[in-house]
Amino acid sequence: MENFIETVYFLENPEKKITKFATGTQLRYEDVIKEVFGVACINDLHMMLQYNKSFQTSICNIHGISEKKLTLDKVLRVASKLDMLLLKKQLVEETNNKPDEQPQNADLAISRPFDATIKLQEGIFEWDDSNFSYNAVKPGA
């Protein structure tokens, strides 16, 4: 199990204005789907996508697409490096909003949100403590 690399997913419910990041393990064993979408499992999310008109409309509006182009990956997909930069920005803002818990360089004091090595759309990434972000692993390194 040591060689297992967690995939990080980006979940978005534009109707409730919720975005969240989760690992594959969290999606399987925690209530992340219920927390973000209000349904028990991904199969229920398919039904919600197909029959919930207000949910459909909110997705279409935020992505600028027609209902014919609605797919599950608009609300649940493997996260990208760009998504991780968004997460870093959110973590910095959260840290800055807690002045009592702030160290001197709070904008840089971000704890690692996932495993040291993760999988994103662009490939495998490793955590870098010097800049508090994930950097791509070079093939063959």
Coordinates of C-alpha atoms in Angstrom, one line a residue:
M1 CA 0.0 0.0 0.0
E2 CA 3.1 2.3 0.3
N3 CA 3.1 2.9 -3.5
F4 CA -0.5 4.0 -3.6
I5 CA -0.9 7.7 -4.7
E6 CA -4.1 9.4 -3.8
T7 CA -6.0 11.2 -6.5
V8 CA -7.4 14.6 -5.5
Y9 CA -10.9 15.5 -6.8
F10 CA -12.6 18.9 -7.2
L11 CA -16.3 19.0 -6.2
E12 CA -18.5 21.9 -7.0
N13 CA -22.1 22.6 -6.3
P14 CA -22.9 26.0 -7.9
E15 CA -26.5 25.9 -6.7
K16 CA -25.3 26.0 -3.0
K17 CA -22.1 27.8 -3.8
I18 CA -19.9 25.1 -2.4
T19 CA -16.5 23.9 -3.7
K20 CA -14.5 21.3 -2.0
F21 CA -11.4 19.1 -2.5
A22 CA -11.3 15.5 -1.5
T23 CA -9.2 12.4 -2.1
G24 CA -10.6 9.2 -3.6
T25 CA -10.5 7.6 -0.2
Q26 CA -12.6 10.5 1.3
L27 CA -15.1 10.1 -1.5
R28 CA -15.5 6.4 -0.8
Y29 CA -15.5 6.4 3.0
E30 CA -16.7 9.8 4.2
D31 CA -19.8 11.9 3.6
V32 CA -18.2 14.4 1.2
I33 CA -20.8 13.7 -1.6
K34 CA -23.6 14.3 0.9
E35 CA -21.9 17.4 2.4
V36 CA -21.5 19.1 -1.0
F37 CA -24.5 17.8 -3.0
G38 CA -26.9 16.6 -0.4
V39 CA -27.1 13.1 -1.8
A40 CA -25.8 9.8 -0.4
C41 CA -23.6 8.7 -3.3
I42 CA -22.3 9.3 -6.8
N43 CA -25.2 7.3 -8.3
D44 CA -27.6 9.7 -6.7
L45 CA -25.6 12.6 -8.1
H46 CA -26.2 11.2 -11.6
M47 CA -29.9 11.3 -10.9
M48 CA -29.7 14.8 -9.5
L49 CA -27.8 16.0 -12.6
Q50 CA -30.5 14.4 -14.8
Y51 CA -33.7 15.5 -13.0
N52 CA -33.0 18.5 -10.6
K53 CA -33.8 21.5 -12.8
S54 CA -32.4 24.2 -10.5
F55 CA -29.1 22.2 -10.1
Q56 CA -28.9 21.9 -13.9
T57 CA -29.5 25.6 -14.4
S58 CA -26.9 26.6 -11.9
I59 CA -24.3 24.4 -13.6
C60 CA -25.2 25.7 -17.0
N61 CA -24.9 29.3 -15.8
I62 CA -21.6 29.0 -14.1
H63 CA -20.0 27.1 -17.0
G64 CA -21.8 28.9 -19.8
I65 CA -23.1 25.7 -21.4
S66 CA -26.4 24.3 -22.5
E67 CA -28.2 21.5 -20.8
K68 CA -27.2 19.2 -23.6
K69 CA -23.6 19.5 -22.5
L70 CA -24.2 18.7 -18.9
T71 CA -21.9 16.0 -17.6
L72 CA -20.9 14.7 -14.2
D73 CA -17.3 16.1 -14.7
K74 CA -18.8 19.6 -14.5
V75 CA -19.3 19.1 -10.8
L76 CA -17.0 16.2 -9.9
R77 CA -13.6 15.7 -11.5
V78 CA -9.9 15.1 -10.9
A79 CA -8.4 18.3 -9.7
S80 CA -5.9 20.2 -11.8
K81 CA -2.8 22.2 -10.8
L82 CA -4.9 25.4 -11.4
D83 CA -7.5 24.1 -8.9
M84 CA -4.7 23.5 -6.3
L85 CA -3.6 27.1 -6.7
L86 CA -7.2 28.1 -5.9
L87 CA -7.1 25.8 -2.8
K88 CA -3.8 27.5 -1.7
K89 CA -5.4 30.9 -2.1
Q90 CA -8.4 29.8 0.0
L91 CA -6.0 28.4 2.7
V92 CA -4.0 31.6 2.8
E93 CA -7.3 33.6 3.2
E94 CA -8.5 31.3 6.0
T95 CA -5.1 31.7 7.8
N96 CA -5.3 35.5 7.4
N97 CA -8.8 35.5 8.8
K98 CA -7.6 33.9 12.1
P99 CA -5.3 36.6 13.6
D100 CA -5.1 34.8 16.9
E101 CA -3.5 31.8 15.3
Q102 CA -1.2 33.6 12.9
P103 CA 2.5 33.1 12.9
Q104 CA 4.7 36.0 11.5
N105 CA 4.5 34.9 7.8
A106 CA 0.9 33.6 7.8
D107 CA 0.6 33.8 4.1
L108 CA 3.3 31.2 3.8
A109 CA 2.3 29.1 6.9
I110 CA 0.1 26.6 5.2
S111 CA -0.1 23.0 6.3
R112 CA -0.1 20.3 3.7
P113 CA -3.7 19.6 2.8
F114 CA -3.2 16.0 1.4
D115 CA -0.6 13.3 1.3
A116 CA 3.0 14.3 0.4
T117 CA 2.5 12.8 -3.1
I118 CA -0.8 13.2 -5.0
K119 CA -2.2 12.7 -8.4
L120 CA -3.8 15.5 -10.4
Q121 CA -5.0 15.9 -14.0
E122 CA -1.5 16.8 -15.1
G123 CA 0.2 13.9 -13.4
I124 CA 2.0 13.2 -10.1
F125 CA 2.8 16.1 -7.7
E126 CA 4.9 16.2 -4.5
W127 CA 4.5 18.7 -1.6
D128 CA 7.2 21.3 -1.3
D129 CA 7.6 22.7 2.2
S130 CA 9.7 25.7 0.9
N131 CA 6.8 27.2 -1.1
F132 CA 3.8 25.4 0.5
S133 CA 2.5 24.0 -2.7
Y134 CA 2.6 20.8 -4.8
N135 CA 5.2 20.6 -7.6
A136 CA 5.1 18.3 -10.6
V137 CA 7.3 15.2 -10.3
K138 CA 9.6 14.9 -13.4
P139 CA 9.2 11.6 -15.2
G140 CA 12.0 9.2 -14.4
A141 CA 13.0 11.2 -11.4

